[in-house]
Structures are given as C-alpha cells and as structure tokens.
XYZ file of N, CA, C and O in Angstrom:
380
model
N 108.357 132.648 63.214
C 107.102 133.398 63.164
C 106.739 133.675 61.707
O 107.612 133.912 60.883
N 105.443 133.687 61.461
C 104.964 133.957 60.112
C 103.643 134.718 60.182
O 102.805 134.458 61.050
N 103.491 135.680 59.292
C 102.265 136.468 59.233
C 101.698 136.392 57.810
O 102.432 136.214 56.843
N 100.397 136.515 57.731
C 99.724 136.521 56.434
C 99.306 137.945 56.094
O 98.840 138.680 56.961
N 99.489 138.314 54.842
C 99.018 139.613 54.366
C 97.662 139.430 53.709
O 97.500 138.556 52.861
N 96.713 140.270 54.108
C 95.388 140.257 53.506
C 95.203 141.552 52.738
O 95.529 142.625 53.235
N 94.663 141.451 51.529
C 94.389 142.656 50.746
C 93.215 142.403 49.821
O 92.847 141.265 49.547
N 92.652 143.482 49.374
C 91.605 143.454 48.348
C 92.031 144.457 47.303
O 92.291 145.621 47.617
N 92.119 144.037 46.057
C 92.639 144.898 44.996
C 91.708 146.069 44.665
O 92.159 147.096 44.160
N 90.412 145.929 44.928
C 89.488 147.000 44.598
C 89.547 147.325 43.113
O 89.475 146.435 42.270
N 89.700 148.590 42.788
C 89.691 149.018 41.384
C 90.918 148.562 40.609
O 90.972 148.704 39.388
N 91.916 147.994 41.279
C 93.093 147.464 40.591
C 92.881 146.047 40.058
O 93.753 145.510 39.377
N 91.752 145.436 40.381
C 91.498 144.066 39.939
C 91.414 144.002 38.410
O 90.841 144.883 37.775
N 91.983 142.963 37.850
C 91.966 142.773 36.405
C 90.838 141.818 36.030
O 91.070 140.723 35.522
N 89.620 142.241 36.304
C 88.452 141.445 35.946
C 87.247 142.372 35.819
O 87.168 143.393 36.493
N 86.308 142.027 34.963
C 85.151 142.910 34.751
C 84.244 143.041 35.967
O 83.464 143.983 36.042
N 84.366 142.144 36.930
C 83.525 142.227 38.123
C 84.219 142.968 39.273
O 83.840 142.823 40.434
N 85.223 143.769 38.965
C 85.939 144.537 39.989
C 84.977 145.463 40.732
O 84.002 145.963 40.164
N 85.259 145.670 42.015
C 84.448 146.564 42.847
C 85.361 147.554 43.549
O 86.551 147.310 43.718
N 84.792 148.681 43.947
C 85.555 149.739 44.604
C 84.580 150.639 45.351
O 83.363 150.465 45.239
N 85.082 151.619 46.093
C 84.177 152.554 46.758
C 83.294 153.303 45.763
O 82.122 153.538 46.016
N 83.874 153.667 44.629
C 83.167 154.408 43.587
C 83.527 153.810 42.234
O 84.563 153.159 42.081
N 82.700 154.051 41.254
C 82.932 153.521 39.906
C 83.952 154.401 39.184
O 83.621 155.149 38.261
N 85.198 154.329 39.618
C 86.275 155.133 39.034
C 87.402 154.196 38.615
O 88.027 153.552 39.451
N 87.649 154.138 37.330
C 88.670 153.252 36.776
C 90.065 153.697 37.207
O 90.375 154.877 37.228
N 90.907 152.733 37.516
C 92.303 153.011 37.854
C 93.096 153.301 36.584
O 92.813 152.722 35.530
N 94.093 154.174 36.656
C 94.914 154.459 35.478
C 95.577 153.196 34.916
O 95.812 153.107 33.718
N 95.869 152.234 35.785
C 96.512 150.993 35.336
C 95.502 149.870 35.135
O 95.887 148.744 34.837
N 94.220 150.167 35.300
C 93.201 149.136 35.190
C 92.614 149.023 33.801
O 92.715 149.933 32.974
N 91.984 147.906 33.554
C 91.318 147.667 32.282
C 89.819 147.867 32.387
O 89.146 148.062 31.389
N 89.295 147.764 33.596
C 87.855 147.783 33.799
C 87.449 148.889 34.761
O 88.184 149.217 35.685
N 86.269 149.430 34.571
C 85.700 150.366 35.529
C 84.981 149.545 36.588
O 84.103 148.743 36.252
N 85.348 149.712 37.846
C 84.734 148.889 38.885
C 83.295 149.302 39.167
O 82.889 150.429 38.866
N 82.562 148.410 39.748
C 81.218 148.707 40.237
C 81.362 149.247 41.652
O 82.148 148.725 42.444
N 80.614 150.282 41.985
C 80.645 150.819 43.348
C 79.976 149.836 44.298
O 78.887 149.321 44.009
N 80.630 149.558 45.408
C 80.055 148.665 46.410
C 78.838 149.311 47.062
O 78.853 150.506 47.363
N 77.815 148.524 47.316
C 76.680 149.006 48.114
C 77.105 149.014 49.575
O 78.117 148.401 49.940
N 76.337 149.670 50.426
C 76.650 149.668 51.860
C 76.671 148.246 52.407
O 77.542 147.896 53.215
N 75.730 147.419 51.958
C 75.688 146.022 52.415
C 76.940 145.269 51.958
O 77.481 144.442 52.709
N 77.418 145.562 50.753
C 78.636 144.912 50.267
C 79.864 145.377 51.034
O 80.793 144.595 51.253
N 79.890 146.638 51.452
C 80.993 147.130 52.278
C 81.014 146.351 53.588
O 82.065 145.861 54.018
N 79.867 146.230 54.228
C 79.768 145.476 55.481
C 80.207 144.023 55.282
O 80.932 143.468 56.113
N 79.783 143.414 54.181
C 80.166 142.031 53.897
C 81.673 141.903 53.690
O 82.289 140.933 54.148
N 82.272 142.886 53.033
C 83.717 142.857 52.795
C 84.485 142.980 54.107
O 85.500 142.295 54.305
N 83.996 143.811 55.016
C 84.615 143.905 56.339
C 84.559 142.541 57.020
O 85.546 142.069 57.599
N 83.413 141.892 56.926
C 83.267 140.549 57.485
C 84.199 139.542 56.831
O 84.738 138.649 57.496
N 84.403 139.690 55.520
C 85.318 138.793 54.803
C 86.753 138.956 55.302
O 87.479 137.965 55.448
N 87.172 140.200 55.558
C 88.512 140.425 56.117
C 88.636 139.748 57.485
O 89.643 139.091 57.774
N 87.617 139.903 58.324
C 87.639 139.288 59.655
C 87.669 137.762 59.553
O 88.426 137.096 60.274
N 86.878 137.204 58.644
C 86.851 135.752 58.470
C 88.200 135.239 57.966
O 88.683 134.190 58.416
N 88.819 135.963 57.049
C 90.126 135.563 56.530
C 91.180 135.598 57.642
O 92.036 134.711 57.717
N 91.112 136.604 58.502
C 92.054 136.687 59.623
C 91.850 135.508 60.576
O 92.819 134.916 61.067
N 90.600 135.157 60.831
C 90.313 134.012 61.711
C 90.835 132.710 61.093
O 91.392 131.861 61.805
N 90.680 132.558 59.785
C 91.198 131.363 59.117
C 92.720 131.313 59.175
O 93.304 130.235 59.320
N 93.364 132.460 59.050
C 94.824 132.510 59.160
C 95.268 132.051 60.545
O 96.221 131.273 60.677
N 94.560 132.515 61.557
C 94.881 132.103 62.933
C 94.674 130.601 63.085
O 95.523 129.903 63.652
N 93.568 130.103 62.556
C 93.269 128.670 62.623
C 94.324 127.842 61.890
O 94.644 126.724 62.299
N 94.873 128.392 60.830
C 95.890 127.694 60.041
C 97.270 127.746 60.686
O 98.208 127.135 60.182
N 97.409 128.505 61.790
C 98.678 128.538 62.502
C 99.531 129.762 62.274
O 100.674 129.823 62.753
N 99.015 130.757 61.556
C 99.787 131.985 61.375
C 99.890 132.724 62.701
O 98.978 132.694 63.524
N 101.022 133.400 62.898
C 101.257 134.146 64.128
C 100.638 135.535 64.097
O 100.448 136.151 65.137
N 100.337 136.031 62.924
C 99.764 137.367 62.809
C 99.184 137.594 61.431
O 99.374 136.795 60.519
N 98.479 138.688 61.316
C 97.872 139.092 60.054
C 98.166 140.567 59.834
O 98.049 141.373 60.761
N 98.571 140.906 58.624
C 98.761 142.295 58.235
C 97.713 142.624 57.183
O 97.650 141.969 56.140
N 96.863 143.579 57.485
C 95.856 144.010 56.522
C 96.465 145.142 55.705
O 96.855 146.172 56.248
N 96.551 144.934 54.412
C 97.175 145.913 53.522
C 96.188 147.050 53.254
O 95.226 146.879 52.514
N 96.428 148.184 53.866
C 95.557 149.335 53.710
C 96.236 150.481 52.988
O 95.763 151.607 53.019
N 97.343 150.177 52.321
C 98.082 151.219 51.601
C 98.241 150.804 50.155
O 97.556 149.904 49.680
N 99.126 151.444 49.462
C 99.483 151.090 48.088
C 98.303 151.155 47.122
O 98.347 150.569 46.055
N 97.226 151.833 47.500
C 96.109 151.988 46.584
C 95.110 150.854 46.594
O 94.194 150.833 45.775
N 95.270 149.897 47.501
C 94.306 148.804 47.576
C 92.978 149.314 48.148
O 92.844 150.480 48.485
N 91.988 148.431 48.251
C 90.619 148.823 48.571
C 90.504 149.725 49.799
O 89.811 150.745 49.750
N 91.151 149.387 50.889
C 91.025 150.212 52.096
C 91.518 151.629 51.815
O 90.865 152.605 52.185
N 92.638 151.749 51.134
C 93.162 153.063 50.765
C 92.211 153.793 49.836
O 92.049 155.017 49.924
N 91.545 153.075 48.955
C 90.600 153.684 48.029
C 89.418 154.317 48.777
O 88.850 155.296 48.307
N 89.076 153.771 49.926
C 88.022 154.371 50.745
C 88.519 155.629 51.458
O 87.738 156.533 51.745
N 89.795 155.694 51.767
C 90.327 156.787 52.574
C 90.550 158.089 51.819
O 90.554 159.153 52.428
N 90.755 158.016 50.525
C 91.109 159.223 49.769
C 89.960 159.713 48.894
O 89.226 158.923 48.305
N 89.809 161.028 48.821
C 88.700 161.610 48.058
C 88.843 161.390 46.552
O 87.852 161.402 45.844
N 90.035 161.161 46.093
C 90.237 160.953 44.655
C 89.531 159.685 44.163
O 89.094 159.618 43.004
N 89.437 158.682 45.028
C 88.820 157.421 44.632
C 87.514 157.133 45.369
O 86.833 156.159 45.050
N 87.176 157.950 46.346
C 85.939 157.760 47.100
C 85.032 158.963 46.857
O 85.222 160.026 47.441
N 84.045 158.779 46.004
C 83.091 159.845 45.691
C 81.731 159.574 46.307
O 80.721 160.091 45.852
N 81.715 158.791 47.360
C 80.459 158.390 47.996
C 79.875 159.531 48.815
O 80.602 160.389 49.320
N 78.563 159.487 48.979
C 77.888 160.481 49.818
C 77.138 159.806 50.968
O 76.379 160.455 51.672
N 77.379 158.515 51.164
C 76.723 157.782 52.250
C 77.642 157.717 53.467
O 78.598 158.493 53.575
N 77.389 156.799 54.364
C 78.175 156.661 55.598
C 79.618 156.253 55.338
O 80.461 156.333 56.235
N 79.943 155.803 54.124
C 81.289 155.340 53.792
C 82.065 156.360 52.954
O 83.121 156.052 52.417
N 81.551 157.582 52.837
C 82.219 158.606 52.051
C 82.032 159.966 52.677
O 81.599 160.102 53.810
N 82.360 161.002 51.926
C 82.192 162.366 52.430
C 83.321 162.777 53.353
O 84.481 162.821 52.955
N 82.984 163.056 54.595
C 83.968 163.566 55.558
C 85.073 162.544 55.821
O 84.882 161.337 55.616
N 86.214 163.021 56.304
C 87.316 162.123 56.612
C 86.886 161.101 57.665
O 87.283 159.931 57.594
N 86.097 161.505 58.629
C 85.631 160.586 59.674
C 84.845 159.424 59.074
O 84.949 158.290 59.541
N 84.069 159.684 58.056
C 83.317 158.613 57.396
C 84.222 157.723 56.549
O 84.028 156.522 56.495
N 85.165 158.363 55.886
C 86.046 157.598 55.006
C 87.002 156.775 55.825
O 87.441 155.747 55.469
C-alpha cells in the first residue's frame, strides 16, 4: 500500500509569489505572501481535489492532506496567521 501526501506551503514558500490567508510573513520565510482572494481559496480547494483524483488515477491507495505543521490549511485555522474578515476568517467556524 502507498499513500501520497498533499500540501501547500502557503507563507512558508520560498518564492516572491507566495500566497497565504493573510499577508503575514513567516518567521522562517524570506517573502511576505499575498493574501488569497476568495476565488483563489476556492480554486486552491479545487486544486487539492484534482491532485487527489490524479493520485488515485496513478494507482495510489490513499491521500493524506497535510493540514498541520503550519502549512496552508493550518494557516487558515489559527488567528495568528488568519486575519481575514470574510467567509474564510473571523470566527472558528469560518476558519
């Protein structure tokens, strides 16, 4: 059996085009990320789903979405890195 791990570095990305829930630079980062728009959040969710489908098509037995360790999903969950006031921020239910 084999599983694929999917992750998005978010503000940990080492490139000037890094994106995150909010424009808050990581302590270990070199660049301040651009805050994702709501449409970009939706597109990123779709990208995760498409990547999982490709993993299945490639013969993987499972997919693990990395939502911890400070990666993008975790950055949406915590108030320290999510300063949004739209549907993707604010209350815990939104985050």
